[in-house]
Amino acid sequence: MQGFAGFMWLLSMALILFSGFALIDAAVRREDAYRAADKQTKPFWMIILGIAFVVDLLFPILSFLPVIGLVATIVYMVDVRPALRSLPGGGRSRRGSSSDGPYGPWNGGR
């Protein structure tokens, strides 16, 4: 029985890490990228994935709520994330390039 409990603990930790990764990934994507990819809005996914993460932290893996959170996380990772990554720039917020000057990108006089 102790081996089963250890396996369930590892499975629970993997689920927490999976939903945490999806939450962080959704947080670093730009708001307009969700609209450009024709997906739900960024606040929608932040709320859904945030709830899934908290549920994974609070409830045991064999209850019903973590399964619903896992489904939401899988939908984000399989459908939304690839659509966002296919956009130019990967849908990530841009801080500027290392070649940007004070008045825009520097192209070396070309």
Tab-separated table of N, CA and C in Angstrom:
chain	number	residue	atom	x	y	z
A	1	MET	N	0.818	-1.191	0.000
A	1	MET	CA	0.000	0.000	0.000
A	1	MET	C	0.864	1.258	0.000
A	2	GLN	N	2.030	1.168	0.598
A	2	GLN	CA	2.902	2.335	0.650
A	2	GLN	C	3.428	2.678	-0.746
A	3	GLY	N	3.653	1.686	-1.579
A	3	GLY	CA	4.090	1.930	-2.953
A	3	GLY	C	3.036	2.663	-3.759
A	4	PHE	N	1.771	2.317	-3.551
A	4	PHE	CA	0.681	2.995	-4.242
A	4	PHE	C	0.588	4.448	-3.792
A	5	ALA	N	0.750	4.678	-2.503
A	5	ALA	CA	0.696	6.058	-1.990
A	5	ALA	C	1.848	6.884	-2.551
A	6	GLY	N	3.011	6.292	-2.674
A	6	GLY	CA	4.143	6.996	-3.267
A	6	GLY	C	3.911	7.319	-4.727
A	7	PHE	N	3.318	6.367	-5.462
A	7	PHE	CA	2.999	6.608	-6.864
A	7	PHE	C	1.976	7.728	-7.004
A	8	MET	N	0.961	7.726	-6.157
A	8	MET	CA	-0.064	8.765	-6.220
A	8	MET	C	0.522	10.132	-5.875
A	9	TRP	N	1.465	10.172	-4.933
A	9	TRP	CA	2.126	11.438	-4.598
A	9	TRP	C	2.921	11.952	-5.794
A	10	LEU	N	3.667	11.066	-6.463
A	10	LEU	CA	4.415	11.475	-7.651
A	10	LEU	C	3.478	11.951	-8.760
A	11	LEU	N	2.380	11.266	-8.941
A	11	LEU	CA	1.401	11.664	-9.944
A	11	LEU	C	0.798	13.030	-9.607
A	12	SER	N	0.535	13.251	-8.333
A	12	SER	CA	0.001	14.539	-7.887
A	12	SER	C	1.006	15.660	-8.130
A	13	MET	N	2.276	15.420	-7.837
A	13	MET	CA	3.311	16.435	-8.075
A	13	MET	C	3.463	16.727	-9.569
A	14	ALA	N	3.377	15.694	-10.399
A	14	ALA	CA	3.465	15.892	-11.842
A	14	ALA	C	2.288	16.729	-12.343
A	15	LEU	N	1.114	16.492	-11.803
A	15	LEU	CA	-0.069	17.260	-12.185
A	15	LEU	C	0.062	18.717	-11.761
A	16	ILE	N	0.594	18.964	-10.578
A	16	ILE	CA	0.816	20.333	-10.104
A	16	ILE	C	1.825	21.048	-10.999
A	17	LEU	N	2.910	20.374	-11.343
A	17	LEU	CA	3.917	20.982	-12.218
A	17	LEU	C	3.352	21.253	-13.611
A	18	PHE	N	2.566	20.335	-14.130
A	18	PHE	CA	1.968	20.490	-15.450
A	18	PHE	C	1.030	21.695	-15.493
A	19	SER	N	0.149	21.800	-14.506
A	19	SER	CA	-0.782	22.930	-14.488
A	19	SER	C	-0.054	24.237	-14.173
A	20	GLY	N	0.998	24.181	-13.353
A	20	GLY	CA	1.789	25.385	-13.081
A	20	GLY	C	2.514	25.872	-14.315
A	21	PHE	N	3.064	24.947	-15.099
A	21	PHE	CA	3.724	25.330	-16.346
A	21	PHE	C	2.744	25.976	-17.315
A	22	ALA	N	1.542	25.395	-17.436
A	22	ALA	CA	0.530	25.953	-18.334
A	22	ALA	C	0.107	27.346	-17.875
A	23	LEU	N	-0.013	27.547	-16.572
A	23	LEU	CA	-0.388	28.852	-16.032
A	23	LEU	C	0.692	29.897	-16.328
A	24	ILE	N	1.941	29.537	-16.124
A	24	ILE	CA	3.038	30.470	-16.403
A	24	ILE	C	3.124	30.756	-17.898
A	25	ASP	N	2.937	29.732	-18.720
A	25	ASP	CA	2.981	29.926	-20.161
A	25	ASP	C	1.862	30.860	-20.610
A	26	ALA	N	0.676	30.701	-20.057
A	26	ALA	CA	-0.440	31.580	-20.412
A	26	ALA	C	-0.176	33.005	-19.947
A	27	ALA	N	0.524	33.161	-18.846
A	27	ALA	CA	0.794	34.500	-18.314
A	27	ALA	C	1.785	35.282	-19.169
A	28	VAL	N	2.731	34.608	-19.824
A	28	VAL	CA	3.748	35.325	-20.585
A	28	VAL	C	3.308	35.621	-22.020
A	29	ARG	N	2.176	35.100	-22.439
A	29	ARG	CA	1.676	35.378	-23.794
A	29	ARG	C	0.970	36.729	-23.817
A	30	ARG	N	1.038	37.411	-24.969
A	30	ARG	CA	0.392	38.714	-25.131
A	30	ARG	C	-1.124	38.545	-25.229
A	31	GLU	N	-1.844	39.549	-24.763
A	31	GLU	CA	-3.309	39.537	-24.819
A	31	GLU	C	-3.811	39.487	-26.254
A	32	ASP	N	-3.205	40.262	-27.136
A	32	ASP	CA	-3.688	40.302	-28.516
A	32	ASP	C	-3.384	39.016	-29.278
A	33	ALA	N	-2.446	38.223	-28.793
A	33	ALA	CA	-2.136	36.951	-29.455
A	33	ALA	C	-3.306	35.977	-29.336
A	34	TYR	N	-4.027	36.023	-28.232
A	34	TYR	CA	-5.184	35.142	-28.057
A	34	TYR	C	-6.266	35.483	-29.072
A	35	ARG	N	-6.484	36.782	-29.291
A	35	ARG	CA	-7.475	37.199	-30.286
A	35	ARG	C	-7.010	36.856	-31.694
A	36	ALA	N	-5.715	37.052	-31.962
A	36	ALA	CA	-5.184	36.753	-33.296
A	36	ALA	C	-5.265	35.262	-33.607
A	37	ALA	N	-5.131	34.430	-32.600
A	37	ALA	CA	-5.216	32.981	-32.797
A	37	ALA	C	-6.658	32.483	-32.752
A	38	ASP	N	-7.615	33.408	-32.549
A	38	ASP	CA	-9.041	33.087	-32.487
A	38	ASP	C	-9.345	32.101	-31.357
A	39	LYS	N	-8.776	32.378	-30.178
A	39	LYS	CA	-9.006	31.574	-28.982
A	39	LYS	C	-9.683	32.437	-27.927
A	40	GLN	N	-10.049	31.845	-26.809
A	40	GLN	CA	-10.610	32.615	-25.709
A	40	GLN	C	-9.593	33.653	-25.239
A	41	THR	N	-10.037	34.614	-24.449
A	41	THR	CA	-9.171	35.707	-24.027
A	41	THR	C	-8.141	35.246	-23.005
A	42	LYS	N	-7.121	36.058	-22.815
A	42	LYS	CA	-6.080	35.755	-21.842
A	42	LYS	C	-6.639	35.681	-20.418
A	43	PRO	N	-7.493	36.649	-19.987
A	43	PRO	CA	-8.054	36.518	-18.628
A	43	PRO	C	-8.842	35.220	-18.430
A	44	PHE	N	-9.568	34.780	-19.456
A	44	PHE	CA	-10.307	33.524	-19.359
A	44	PHE	C	-9.360	32.372	-19.050
A	45	TRP	N	-8.275	32.260	-19.825
A	45	TRP	CA	-7.348	31.146	-19.619
A	45	TRP	C	-6.579	31.291	-18.315
A	46	MET	N	-6.289	32.518	-17.908
A	46	MET	CA	-5.598	32.712	-16.630
A	46	MET	C	-6.475	32.252	-15.466
A	47	ILE	N	-7.758	32.565	-15.529
A	47	ILE	CA	-8.684	32.152	-14.465
A	47	ILE	C	-8.837	30.635	-14.451
A	48	ILE	N	-9.075	30.043	-15.621
A	48	ILE	CA	-9.280	28.586	-15.700
A	48	ILE	C	-8.036	27.844	-15.219
A	49	LEU	N	-6.857	28.244	-15.709
A	49	LEU	CA	-5.631	27.554	-15.326
A	49	LEU	C	-5.237	27.847	-13.884
A	50	GLY	N	-5.554	29.033	-13.398
A	50	GLY	CA	-5.300	29.351	-11.987
A	50	GLY	C	-6.152	28.499	-11.058
A	51	ILE	N	-7.423	28.350	-11.410
A	51	ILE	CA	-8.308	27.487	-10.615
A	51	ILE	C	-7.822	26.045	-10.667
A	52	ALA	N	-7.413	25.590	-11.848
A	52	ALA	CA	-6.907	24.216	-11.979
A	52	ALA	C	-5.671	24.015	-11.109
A	53	PHE	N	-4.781	24.998	-11.066
A	53	PHE	CA	-3.572	24.893	-10.250
A	53	PHE	C	-3.909	24.829	-8.767
A	54	VAL	N	-4.806	25.690	-8.312
A	54	VAL	CA	-5.195	25.694	-6.893
A	54	VAL	C	-5.907	24.401	-6.519
A	55	VAL	N	-6.772	23.915	-7.399
A	55	VAL	CA	-7.474	22.650	-7.131
A	55	VAL	C	-6.473	21.508	-7.026
A	56	ASP	N	-5.461	21.503	-7.901
A	56	ASP	CA	-4.439	20.460	-7.845
A	56	ASP	C	-3.660	20.517	-6.527
A	57	LEU	N	-3.481	21.717	-5.999
A	57	LEU	CA	-2.771	21.853	-4.724
A	57	LEU	C	-3.614	21.385	-3.541
A	58	LEU	N	-4.922	21.620	-3.596
A	58	LEU	CA	-5.772	21.394	-2.421
A	58	LEU	C	-6.444	20.026	-2.358
A	59	PHE	N	-6.759	19.442	-3.505
A	59	PHE	CA	-7.549	18.211	-3.505
A	59	PHE	C	-6.695	17.010	-3.901
A	60	PRO	N	-7.030	15.841	-3.361
A	60	PRO	CA	-6.292	14.633	-3.762
A	60	PRO	C	-6.589	14.277	-5.211
A	61	ILE	N	-5.657	13.578	-5.807
A	61	ILE	CA	-5.742	13.300	-7.242
A	61	ILE	C	-6.916	12.401	-7.604
A	62	LEU	N	-7.386	11.607	-6.690
A	62	LEU	CA	-8.478	10.680	-6.996
A	62	LEU	C	-9.858	11.329	-6.894
A	63	SER	N	-9.944	12.604	-6.522
A	63	SER	CA	-11.243	13.267	-6.494
A	63	SER	C	-11.579	13.790	-7.884
A	64	PHE	N	-12.776	14.285	-8.051
A	64	PHE	CA	-13.282	14.660	-9.366
A	64	PHE	C	-12.712	15.991	-9.868
A	65	LEU	N	-12.490	16.956	-8.988
A	65	LEU	CA	-12.067	18.293	-9.405
A	65	LEU	C	-10.693	18.337	-10.087
A	66	PRO	N	-9.673	17.635	-9.595
A	66	PRO	CA	-8.400	17.659	-10.324
A	66	PRO	C	-8.486	17.086	-11.736
A	67	VAL	N	-9.407	16.175	-11.962
A	67	VAL	CA	-9.581	15.617	-13.303
A	67	VAL	C	-10.108	16.700	-14.247
A	68	ILE	N	-11.040	17.521	-13.779
A	68	ILE	CA	-11.555	18.620	-14.587
A	68	ILE	C	-10.441	19.626	-14.877
A	69	GLY	N	-9.626	19.927	-13.864
A	69	GLY	CA	-8.491	20.825	-14.069
A	69	GLY	C	-7.482	20.255	-15.046
A	70	LEU	N	-7.272	18.951	-14.999
A	70	LEU	CA	-6.353	18.309	-15.932
A	70	LEU	C	-6.875	18.424	-17.363
A	71	VAL	N	-8.177	18.262	-17.553
A	71	VAL	CA	-8.762	18.396	-18.886
A	71	VAL	C	-8.566	19.819	-19.407
A	72	ALA	N	-8.791	20.822	-18.571
A	72	ALA	CA	-8.600	22.217	-18.982
A	72	ALA	C	-7.142	22.487	-19.323
A	73	THR	N	-6.226	21.948	-18.539
A	73	THR	CA	-4.802	22.134	-18.798
A	73	THR	C	-4.393	21.459	-20.102
A	74	ILE	N	-4.907	20.278	-20.348
A	74	ILE	CA	-4.593	19.570	-21.593
A	74	ILE	C	-5.143	20.335	-22.794
A	75	VAL	N	-6.350	20.891	-22.675
A	75	VAL	CA	-6.914	21.676	-23.777
A	75	VAL	C	-6.022	22.871	-24.074
A	76	TYR	N	-5.557	23.555	-23.033
A	76	TYR	CA	-4.668	24.700	-23.257
A	76	TYR	C	-3.377	24.245	-23.937
A	77	MET	N	-2.761	23.187	-23.436
A	77	MET	CA	-1.462	22.765	-23.950
A	77	MET	C	-1.548	22.183	-25.362
A	78	VAL	N	-2.659	21.548	-25.717
A	78	VAL	CA	-2.769	20.887	-27.012
A	78	VAL	C	-3.384	21.798	-28.076
A	79	ASP	N	-4.267	22.690	-27.689
A	79	ASP	CA	-4.972	23.511	-28.666
A	79	ASP	C	-4.510	24.969	-28.659
A	80	VAL	N	-4.533	25.610	-27.512
A	80	VAL	CA	-4.277	27.051	-27.441
A	80	VAL	C	-2.791	27.362	-27.574
A	81	ARG	N	-1.957	26.681	-26.838
A	81	ARG	CA	-0.516	26.982	-26.859
A	81	ARG	C	0.101	26.833	-28.248
A	82	PRO	N	-0.168	25.751	-28.995
A	82	PRO	CA	0.390	25.682	-30.350
A	82	PRO	C	-0.115	26.805	-31.268
A	83	ALA	N	-1.377	27.205	-31.104
A	83	ALA	CA	-1.906	28.297	-31.921
A	83	ALA	C	-1.196	29.606	-31.593
A	84	LEU	N	-0.907	29.835	-30.318
A	84	LEU	CA	-0.200	31.054	-29.926
A	84	LEU	C	1.249	31.028	-30.395
A	85	ARG	N	1.868	29.866	-30.323
A	85	ARG	CA	3.275	29.754	-30.729
A	85	ARG	C	3.440	29.882	-32.244
A	86	SER	N	2.398	29.595	-33.001
A	86	SER	CA	2.510	29.694	-34.454
A	86	SER	C	2.469	31.137	-34.944
A	87	LEU	N	2.074	32.057	-34.090
A	87	LEU	CA	2.046	33.467	-34.468
A	87	LEU	C	3.462	34.015	-34.542
A	88	PRO	N	3.673	35.067	-35.340
A	88	PRO	CA	5.007	35.691	-35.366
A	88	PRO	C	5.401	36.168	-33.970
A	89	GLY	N	6.577	35.833	-33.546
A	89	GLY	CA	7.037	36.180	-32.205
A	89	GLY	C	6.580	35.192	-31.148
A	90	GLY	N	5.842	34.182	-31.524
A	90	GLY	CA	5.408	33.161	-30.579
A	90	GLY	C	4.355	33.628	-29.602
A	91	GLY	N	3.787	34.818	-29.826
A	91	GLY	CA	2.769	35.328	-28.914
A	91	GLY	C	3.320	35.812	-27.598
A	92	ARG	N	4.634	35.839	-27.468
A	92	ARG	CA	5.233	36.301	-26.216
A	92	ARG	C	5.373	37.811	-26.219
A	93	SER	N	5.342	38.394	-25.040
A	93	SER	CA	5.530	39.840	-24.954
A	93	SER	C	6.972	40.167	-25.296
A	94	ARG	N	7.162	41.209	-26.059
A	94	ARG	CA	8.490	41.558	-26.538
A	94	ARG	C	9.013	42.754	-25.765
A	95	ARG	N	10.239	42.658	-25.340
A	95	ARG	CA	10.887	43.730	-24.599
A	95	ARG	C	11.826	44.531	-25.489
A	96	GLY	N	11.993	44.117	-26.726
A	96	GLY	CA	12.912	44.794	-27.617
A	96	GLY	C	14.105	43.909	-27.897
A	97	SER	N	14.719	44.147	-29.026
A	97	SER	CA	15.863	43.358	-29.441
A	97	SER	C	17.148	43.991	-28.939
A	98	SER	N	18.219	43.208	-28.918
A	98	SER	CA	19.500	43.755	-28.509
A	98	SER	C	20.053	44.710	-29.557
A	99	SER	N	19.492	44.658	-30.778
A	99	SER	CA	19.956	45.559	-31.829
A	99	SER	C	19.086	46.815	-31.936
A	100	ASP	N	18.128	46.982	-31.028
A	100	ASP	CA	17.290	48.168	-31.065
A	100	ASP	C	18.042	49.367	-30.514
A	101	GLY	N	17.965	50.452	-31.241
A	101	GLY	CA	18.540	51.709	-30.781
A	101	GLY	C	17.469	52.555	-30.133
A	102	PRO	N	17.774	53.795	-29.764
A	102	PRO	CA	16.781	54.635	-29.098
A	102	PRO	C	15.635	55.049	-30.013
A	103	TYR	N	15.839	54.953	-31.350
A	103	TYR	CA	14.806	55.360	-32.294
A	103	TYR	C	14.288	54.193	-33.128
A	104	GLY	N	14.515	52.977	-32.697
A	104	GLY	CA	14.047	51.805	-33.417
A	104	GLY	C	15.177	50.834	-33.687
A	105	PRO	N	14.906	49.811	-34.495
A	105	PRO	CA	15.941	48.799	-34.757
A	105	PRO	C	17.091	49.381	-35.572
A	106	TRP	N	18.263	48.926	-35.240
A	106	TRP	CA	19.457	49.361	-35.953
A	106	TRP	C	19.843	48.281	-36.926
A	107	ASN	N	19.903	48.603	-38.192
A	107	ASN	CA	20.168	47.580	-39.211
A	107	ASN	C	21.535	47.717	-39.825
A	108	GLY	N	22.426	48.440	-39.232
A	108	GLY	CA	23.787	48.529	-39.730
A	108	GLY	C	23.952	49.378	-40.970
A	109	GLY	N	23.057	50.326	-41.219
A	109	GLY	CA	23.185	51.228	-42.348
A	109	GLY	C	22.708	50.651	-43.665
A	110	ARG	N	21.960	49.568	-43.622
A	110	ARG	CA	21.444	48.981	-44.865
A	110	ARG	C	20.219	49.691	-45.338
